[in-house]
Coordinates of C-alpha atoms in Angstrom, one line a residue:
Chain G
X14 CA -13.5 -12.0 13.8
X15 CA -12.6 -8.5 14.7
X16 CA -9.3 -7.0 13.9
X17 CA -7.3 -7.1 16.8
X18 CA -8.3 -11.0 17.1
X19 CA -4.3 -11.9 16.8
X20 CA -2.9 -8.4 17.4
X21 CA -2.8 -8.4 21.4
X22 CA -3.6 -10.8 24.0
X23 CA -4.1 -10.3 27.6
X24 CA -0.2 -9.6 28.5
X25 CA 1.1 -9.2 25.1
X26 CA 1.1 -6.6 22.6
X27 CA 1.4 -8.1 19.2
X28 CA 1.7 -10.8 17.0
X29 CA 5.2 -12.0 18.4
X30 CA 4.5 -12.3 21.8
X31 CA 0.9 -14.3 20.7
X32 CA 2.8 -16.8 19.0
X33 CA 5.8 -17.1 21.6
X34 CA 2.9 -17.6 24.0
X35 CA 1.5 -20.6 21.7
X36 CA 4.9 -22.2 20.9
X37 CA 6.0 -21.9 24.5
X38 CA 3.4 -22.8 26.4
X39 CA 1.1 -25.3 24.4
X40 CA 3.2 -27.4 22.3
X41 CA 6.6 -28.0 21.2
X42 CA 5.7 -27.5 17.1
X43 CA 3.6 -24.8 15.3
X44 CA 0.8 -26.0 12.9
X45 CA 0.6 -24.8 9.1
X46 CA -2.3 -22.4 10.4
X47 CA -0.1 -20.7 12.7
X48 CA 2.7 -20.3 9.9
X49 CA -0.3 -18.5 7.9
X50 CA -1.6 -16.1 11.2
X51 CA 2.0 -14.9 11.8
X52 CA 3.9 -14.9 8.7
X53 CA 3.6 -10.9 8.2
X54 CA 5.1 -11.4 12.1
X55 CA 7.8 -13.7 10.4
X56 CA 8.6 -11.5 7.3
X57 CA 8.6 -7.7 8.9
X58 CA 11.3 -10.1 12.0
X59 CA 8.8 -9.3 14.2
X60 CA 9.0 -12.6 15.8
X61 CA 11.4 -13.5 18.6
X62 CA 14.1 -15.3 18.4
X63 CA 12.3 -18.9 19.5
X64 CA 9.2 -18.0 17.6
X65 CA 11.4 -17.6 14.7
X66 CA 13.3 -20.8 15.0
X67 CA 10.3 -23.2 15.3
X68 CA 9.0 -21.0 12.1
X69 CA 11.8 -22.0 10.2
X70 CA 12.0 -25.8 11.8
X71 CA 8.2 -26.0 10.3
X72 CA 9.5 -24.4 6.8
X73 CA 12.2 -27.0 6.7
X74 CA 10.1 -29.8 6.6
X75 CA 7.0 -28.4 4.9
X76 CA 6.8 -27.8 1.4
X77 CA 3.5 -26.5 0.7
X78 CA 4.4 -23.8 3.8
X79 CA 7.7 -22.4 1.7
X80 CA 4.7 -22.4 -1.1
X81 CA 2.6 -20.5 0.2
X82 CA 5.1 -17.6 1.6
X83 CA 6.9 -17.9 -1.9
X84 CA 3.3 -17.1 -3.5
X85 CA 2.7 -14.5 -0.9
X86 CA 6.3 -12.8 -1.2
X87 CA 5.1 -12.7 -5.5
X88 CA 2.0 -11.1 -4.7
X89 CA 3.4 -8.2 -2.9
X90 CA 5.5 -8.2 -5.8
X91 CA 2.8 -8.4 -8.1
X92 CA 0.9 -5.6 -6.8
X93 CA 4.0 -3.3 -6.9
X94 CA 4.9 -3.9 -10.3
X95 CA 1.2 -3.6 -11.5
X96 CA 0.2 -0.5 -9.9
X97 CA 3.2 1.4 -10.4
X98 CA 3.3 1.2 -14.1
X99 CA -0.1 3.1 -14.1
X100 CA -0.4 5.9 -16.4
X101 CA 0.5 8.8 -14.5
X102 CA 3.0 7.5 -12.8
X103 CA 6.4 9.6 -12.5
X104 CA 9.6 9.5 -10.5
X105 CA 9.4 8.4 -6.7
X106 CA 7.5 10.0 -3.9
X107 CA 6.7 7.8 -0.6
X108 CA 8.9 8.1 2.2
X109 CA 10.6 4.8 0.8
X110 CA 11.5 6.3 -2.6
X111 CA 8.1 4.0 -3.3
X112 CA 4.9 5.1 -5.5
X113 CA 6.1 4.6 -9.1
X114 CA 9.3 4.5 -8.9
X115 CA 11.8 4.2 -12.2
X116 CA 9.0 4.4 -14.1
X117 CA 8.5 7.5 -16.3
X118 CA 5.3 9.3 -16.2
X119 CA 2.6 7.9 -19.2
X120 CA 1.2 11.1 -20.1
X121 CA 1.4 14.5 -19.6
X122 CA -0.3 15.8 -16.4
X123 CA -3.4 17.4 -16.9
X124 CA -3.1 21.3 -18.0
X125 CA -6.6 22.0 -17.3
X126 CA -6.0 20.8 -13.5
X127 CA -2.8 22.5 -13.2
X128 CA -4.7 26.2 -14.6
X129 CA -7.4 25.7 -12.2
X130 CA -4.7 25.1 -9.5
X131 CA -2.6 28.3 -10.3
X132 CA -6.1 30.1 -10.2
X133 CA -7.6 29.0 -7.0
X134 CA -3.4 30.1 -5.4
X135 CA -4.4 33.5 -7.4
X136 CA -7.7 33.8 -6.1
X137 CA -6.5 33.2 -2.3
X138 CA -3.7 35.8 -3.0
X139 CA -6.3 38.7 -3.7
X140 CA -7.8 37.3 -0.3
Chain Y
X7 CA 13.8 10.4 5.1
X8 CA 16.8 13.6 6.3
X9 CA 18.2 15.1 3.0
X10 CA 21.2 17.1 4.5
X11 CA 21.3 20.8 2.4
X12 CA 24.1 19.7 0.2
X13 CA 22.9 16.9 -1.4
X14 CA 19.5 18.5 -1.9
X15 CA 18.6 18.9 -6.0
X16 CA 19.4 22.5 -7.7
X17 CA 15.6 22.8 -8.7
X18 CA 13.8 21.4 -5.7
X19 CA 16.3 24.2 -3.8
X20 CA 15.2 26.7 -6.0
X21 CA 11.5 25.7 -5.6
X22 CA 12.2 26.2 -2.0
X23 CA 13.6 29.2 -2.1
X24 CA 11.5 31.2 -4.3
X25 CA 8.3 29.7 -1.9
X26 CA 9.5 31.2 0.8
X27 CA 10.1 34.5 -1.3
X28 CA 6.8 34.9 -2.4
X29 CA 7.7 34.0 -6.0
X30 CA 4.7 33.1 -8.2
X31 CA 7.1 31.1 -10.7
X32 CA 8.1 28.6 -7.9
X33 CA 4.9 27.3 -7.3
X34 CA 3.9 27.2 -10.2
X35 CA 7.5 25.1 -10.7
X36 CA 5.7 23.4 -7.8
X37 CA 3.0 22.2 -9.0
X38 CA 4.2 20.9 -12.9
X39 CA 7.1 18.9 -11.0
X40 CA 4.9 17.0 -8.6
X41 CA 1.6 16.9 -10.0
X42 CA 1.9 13.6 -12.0
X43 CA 3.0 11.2 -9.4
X44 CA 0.2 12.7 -6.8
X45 CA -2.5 12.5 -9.1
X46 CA -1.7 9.0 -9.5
X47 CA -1.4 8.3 -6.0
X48 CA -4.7 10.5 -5.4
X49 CA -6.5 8.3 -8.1
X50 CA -5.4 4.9 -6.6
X51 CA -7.5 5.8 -3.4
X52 CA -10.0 7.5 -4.7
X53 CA -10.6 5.8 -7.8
X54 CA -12.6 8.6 -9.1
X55 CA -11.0 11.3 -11.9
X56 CA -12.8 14.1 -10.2
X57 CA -12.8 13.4 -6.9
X58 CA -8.5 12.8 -7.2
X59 CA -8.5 16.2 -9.5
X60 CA -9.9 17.3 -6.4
X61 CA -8.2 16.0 -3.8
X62 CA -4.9 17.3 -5.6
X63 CA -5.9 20.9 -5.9
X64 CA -6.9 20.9 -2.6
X65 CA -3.4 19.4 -0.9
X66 CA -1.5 22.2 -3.5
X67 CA -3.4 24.7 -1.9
X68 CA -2.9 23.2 1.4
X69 CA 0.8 23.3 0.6
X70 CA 1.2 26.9 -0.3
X71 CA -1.4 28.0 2.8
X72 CA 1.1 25.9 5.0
X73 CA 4.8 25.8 3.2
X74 CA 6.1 27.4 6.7
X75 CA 6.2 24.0 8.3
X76 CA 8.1 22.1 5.4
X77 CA 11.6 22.5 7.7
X78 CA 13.7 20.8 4.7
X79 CA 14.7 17.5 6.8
X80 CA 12.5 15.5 3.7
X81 CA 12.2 15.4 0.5
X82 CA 9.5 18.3 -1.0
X83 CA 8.1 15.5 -3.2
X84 CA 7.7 13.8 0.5
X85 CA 6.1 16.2 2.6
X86 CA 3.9 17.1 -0.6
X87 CA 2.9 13.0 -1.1
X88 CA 1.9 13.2 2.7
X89 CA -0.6 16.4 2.4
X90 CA -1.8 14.7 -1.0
X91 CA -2.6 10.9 1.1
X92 CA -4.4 13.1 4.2
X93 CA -6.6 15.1 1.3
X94 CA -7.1 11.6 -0.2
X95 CA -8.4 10.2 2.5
X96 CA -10.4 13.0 4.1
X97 CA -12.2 12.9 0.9
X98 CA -12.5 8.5 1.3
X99 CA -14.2 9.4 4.8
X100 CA -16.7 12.0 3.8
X101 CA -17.4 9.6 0.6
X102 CA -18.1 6.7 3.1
X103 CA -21.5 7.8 4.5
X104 CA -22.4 8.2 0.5
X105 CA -24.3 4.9 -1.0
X106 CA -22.1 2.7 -2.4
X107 CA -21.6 3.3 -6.2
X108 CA -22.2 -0.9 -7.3
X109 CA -18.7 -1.3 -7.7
X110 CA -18.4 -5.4 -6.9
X111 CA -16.3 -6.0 -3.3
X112 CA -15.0 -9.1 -2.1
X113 CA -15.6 -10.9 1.3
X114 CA -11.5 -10.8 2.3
X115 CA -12.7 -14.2 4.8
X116 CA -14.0 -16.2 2.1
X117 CA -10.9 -15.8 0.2
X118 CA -8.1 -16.5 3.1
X119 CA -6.5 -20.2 3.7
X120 CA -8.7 -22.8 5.0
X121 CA -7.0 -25.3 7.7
X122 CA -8.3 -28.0 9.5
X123 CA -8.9 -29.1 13.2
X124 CA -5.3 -30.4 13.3
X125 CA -4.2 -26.6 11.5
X126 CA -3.4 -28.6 8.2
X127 CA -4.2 -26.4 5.0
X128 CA -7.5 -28.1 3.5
X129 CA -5.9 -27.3 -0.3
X130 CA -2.0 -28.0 -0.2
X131 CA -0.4 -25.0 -1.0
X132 CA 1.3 -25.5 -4.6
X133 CA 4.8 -24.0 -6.2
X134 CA 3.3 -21.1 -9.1
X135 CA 4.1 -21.2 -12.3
X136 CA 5.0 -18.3 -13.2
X137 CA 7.1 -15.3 -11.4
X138 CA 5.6 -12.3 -10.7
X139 CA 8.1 -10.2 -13.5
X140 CA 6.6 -12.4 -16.2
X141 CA 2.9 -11.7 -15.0
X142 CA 3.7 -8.2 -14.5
X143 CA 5.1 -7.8 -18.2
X144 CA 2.0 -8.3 -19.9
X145 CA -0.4 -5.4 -20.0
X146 CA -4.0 -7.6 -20.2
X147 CA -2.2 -9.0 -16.5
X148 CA -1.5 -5.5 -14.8
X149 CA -5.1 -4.5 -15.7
X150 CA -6.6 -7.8 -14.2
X151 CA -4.6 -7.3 -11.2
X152 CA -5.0 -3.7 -10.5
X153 CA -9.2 -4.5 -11.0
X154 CA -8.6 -7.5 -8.3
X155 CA -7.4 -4.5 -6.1
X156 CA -9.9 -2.7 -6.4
X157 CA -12.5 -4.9 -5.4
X158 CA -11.0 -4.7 -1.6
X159 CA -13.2 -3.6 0.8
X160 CA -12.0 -0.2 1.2
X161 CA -10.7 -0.5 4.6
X162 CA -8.3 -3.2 3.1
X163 CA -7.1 -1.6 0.0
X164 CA -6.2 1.8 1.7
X165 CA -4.3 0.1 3.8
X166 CA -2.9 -2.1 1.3
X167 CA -1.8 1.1 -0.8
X168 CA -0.4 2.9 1.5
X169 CA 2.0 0.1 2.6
X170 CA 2.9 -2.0 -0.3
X171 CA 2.6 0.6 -3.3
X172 CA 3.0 4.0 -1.3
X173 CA 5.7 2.3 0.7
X174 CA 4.4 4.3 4.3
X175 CA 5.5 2.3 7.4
X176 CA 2.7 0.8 9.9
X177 CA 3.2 3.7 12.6
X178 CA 2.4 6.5 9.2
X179 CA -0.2 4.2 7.9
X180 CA -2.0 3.7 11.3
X181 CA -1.5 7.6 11.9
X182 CA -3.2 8.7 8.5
X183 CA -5.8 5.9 9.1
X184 CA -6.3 6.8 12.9
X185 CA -5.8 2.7 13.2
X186 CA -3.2 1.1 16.0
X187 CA -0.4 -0.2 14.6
X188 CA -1.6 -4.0 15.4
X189 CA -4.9 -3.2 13.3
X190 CA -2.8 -2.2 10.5
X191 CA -0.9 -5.2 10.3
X192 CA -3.5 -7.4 10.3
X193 CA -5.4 -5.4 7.4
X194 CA -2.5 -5.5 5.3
X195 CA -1.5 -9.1 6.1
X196 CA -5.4 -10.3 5.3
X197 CA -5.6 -8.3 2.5
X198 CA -2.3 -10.0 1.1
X199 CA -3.6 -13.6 1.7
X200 CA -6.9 -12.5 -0.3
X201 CA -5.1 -11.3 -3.1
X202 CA -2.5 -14.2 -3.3
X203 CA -5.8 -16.5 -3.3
X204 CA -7.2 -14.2 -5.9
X205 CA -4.1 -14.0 -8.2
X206 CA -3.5 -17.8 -7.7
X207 CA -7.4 -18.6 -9.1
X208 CA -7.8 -16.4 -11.7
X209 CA -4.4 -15.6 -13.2
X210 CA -4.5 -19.6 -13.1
X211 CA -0.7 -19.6 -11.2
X212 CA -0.6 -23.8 -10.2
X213 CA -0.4 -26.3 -12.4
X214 CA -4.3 -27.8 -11.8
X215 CA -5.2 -24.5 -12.2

């Protein structure tokens, strides 16, 4: 399955307007499949304001749904938590304060790379 | 993110300054303020000590070649993480037509959910055990999920760092990645549902686990 599988369809552009197609058009409930394809849709509010509701009628009456975007929501979690408490990591960078933040740095930086860095400034100085 | 001039930090103003003036101490300044998170975030896509050592000298040198075009309207430690990504990557792409160096990768389809012909799940999703601050606290749990990472195929886990640890938006991510916006999305969400699988199986997160 290529990439763009459930990204555009022949009038639409993205996930929303695949799924709006779907609830609108083919049935008058969404499947636990299609609360798995378009959950990024549902979590980033990409989905439109019908989409949505049928999203949530389906998460109202499906446990192992609210499971599964419970364990998903913990896994983005997970992976922040995990990888930003690397060695190394200092105060935050990203656009959205993100890449370590609050944690302090683990160990020094390394002198040796920051020599070799003032060096190779010097050496494009002298041309 | 704008930072209008007032607010901006006392040293990160005086960094800037002395850059423009030509004064050696600023960069210098420069490079021991920042260095620590960019290596870091150099590392995490490259995976490799001398390839991020590399990658960092490089996007310092990049930034003192180029310091011109930083207008202010961001953060330095911004603009700087963005030339430190693009060096990152330029060096992922050139390492790409290299053989692969045996590090084990999984197939993301095996690992996403399963449904049937009526688009039931084939396993019913369970509640886990245990929240993702508990996992995260111990050490021996951080390792086994940063090694899960890692065994992305790479054009998952770039995507995967850049959004959910390097906290880009899509529309940067796709630009760094030359990838539409849709093609990041689906990436990032597939890569997700992998490592929720992942996590779930061998950090033993449901009760029948």
């Amino acid at each position: 399955m290529s990439d763009e599988h459930k990204c555009t369809r022949p009038g639409g552009t993205g996930i929303a307007i695949g799924i709006g197609l779907a609830i609108d058009s083919q049935r008058q409930d969404i499947t636990c499949r299609e609360i798995g394809e378009f959950l990024l849709a549902y979590l980033e509010h990409d989905l439109g304001g019908g989409a949505r509701a049928e999203f949530e009628r389906h998460l109202n009456k499906c446990p192992p749904c609210v499971h599964y975007i419970d364990g998903y929501r913990e896994t983005i979690e997970l992976v922040r938590r995990c990888v930003r408490d690397e060695p190394g990591a200092g105060s935050g960078v990203g656009p959205g304060g993100g890449s370590q933040c609050g944690d302090a740095p683990k160990h020094k930086p390394p002198e040796g790379l920051i020599q070799a860095i003032l060096a190779a400034k010097r050496s494009i100085e002298r041309g | 993110m704008p930072d209008p001039a007032g607010s901006m930090d006392p040293r990160e103003r005086s960094i800037i300054e002395g850059m423009r003036a030509g004064d050696d101490r600023a960069f210098e300044r420069l490079v021991r303020d920042n260095i620590g998170p960019l290596h870091a975030v150099a590392l995490r896509l490259l995976q490799n000590q001398a390839d991020a050592d590399d990658a960092v000298q490089e996007a310092f040198l990049s930034a003192y070649r180029n310091f011109s075009s930083f207008r202010g309207d961001a953060r330095l430690a911004t603009w700087l993480h963005r030339i430190v990504v693009n060096a990152a990557l330029n060096r992922l792409r050139r390492r790409k037509r290299q053989p692969d160096h045996g590090a084990v990768i999984i197939d993301v389809s095996d690992l996403l959910p399963r449904y049937g012909e009526d688009g039931r799940p084939e396993e019913l999703h369970q509640q886990w055990v245990r929240p993702a601050d508990e996992l995260a606290a111990r050490a021996e749990t951080r390792e086994q999920v940063r090694q899960m990472i890692d065994k992305l195929p790479e054009n998952y886990r770039t995507v995967l760092i850049l959004r959910d640890i390097e906290e880009l938006s899509t529309t940067e991510t796709g630009e760094l990645l030359q990838l539409n916006p849709g093609t990041v999305k689906v990436r990032l969400h597939r890569a997700r549902q992998a490592l929720r699988n992942l996590f779930e199986r061998e950090l033993e997160l449901t009760r029948e686990a």
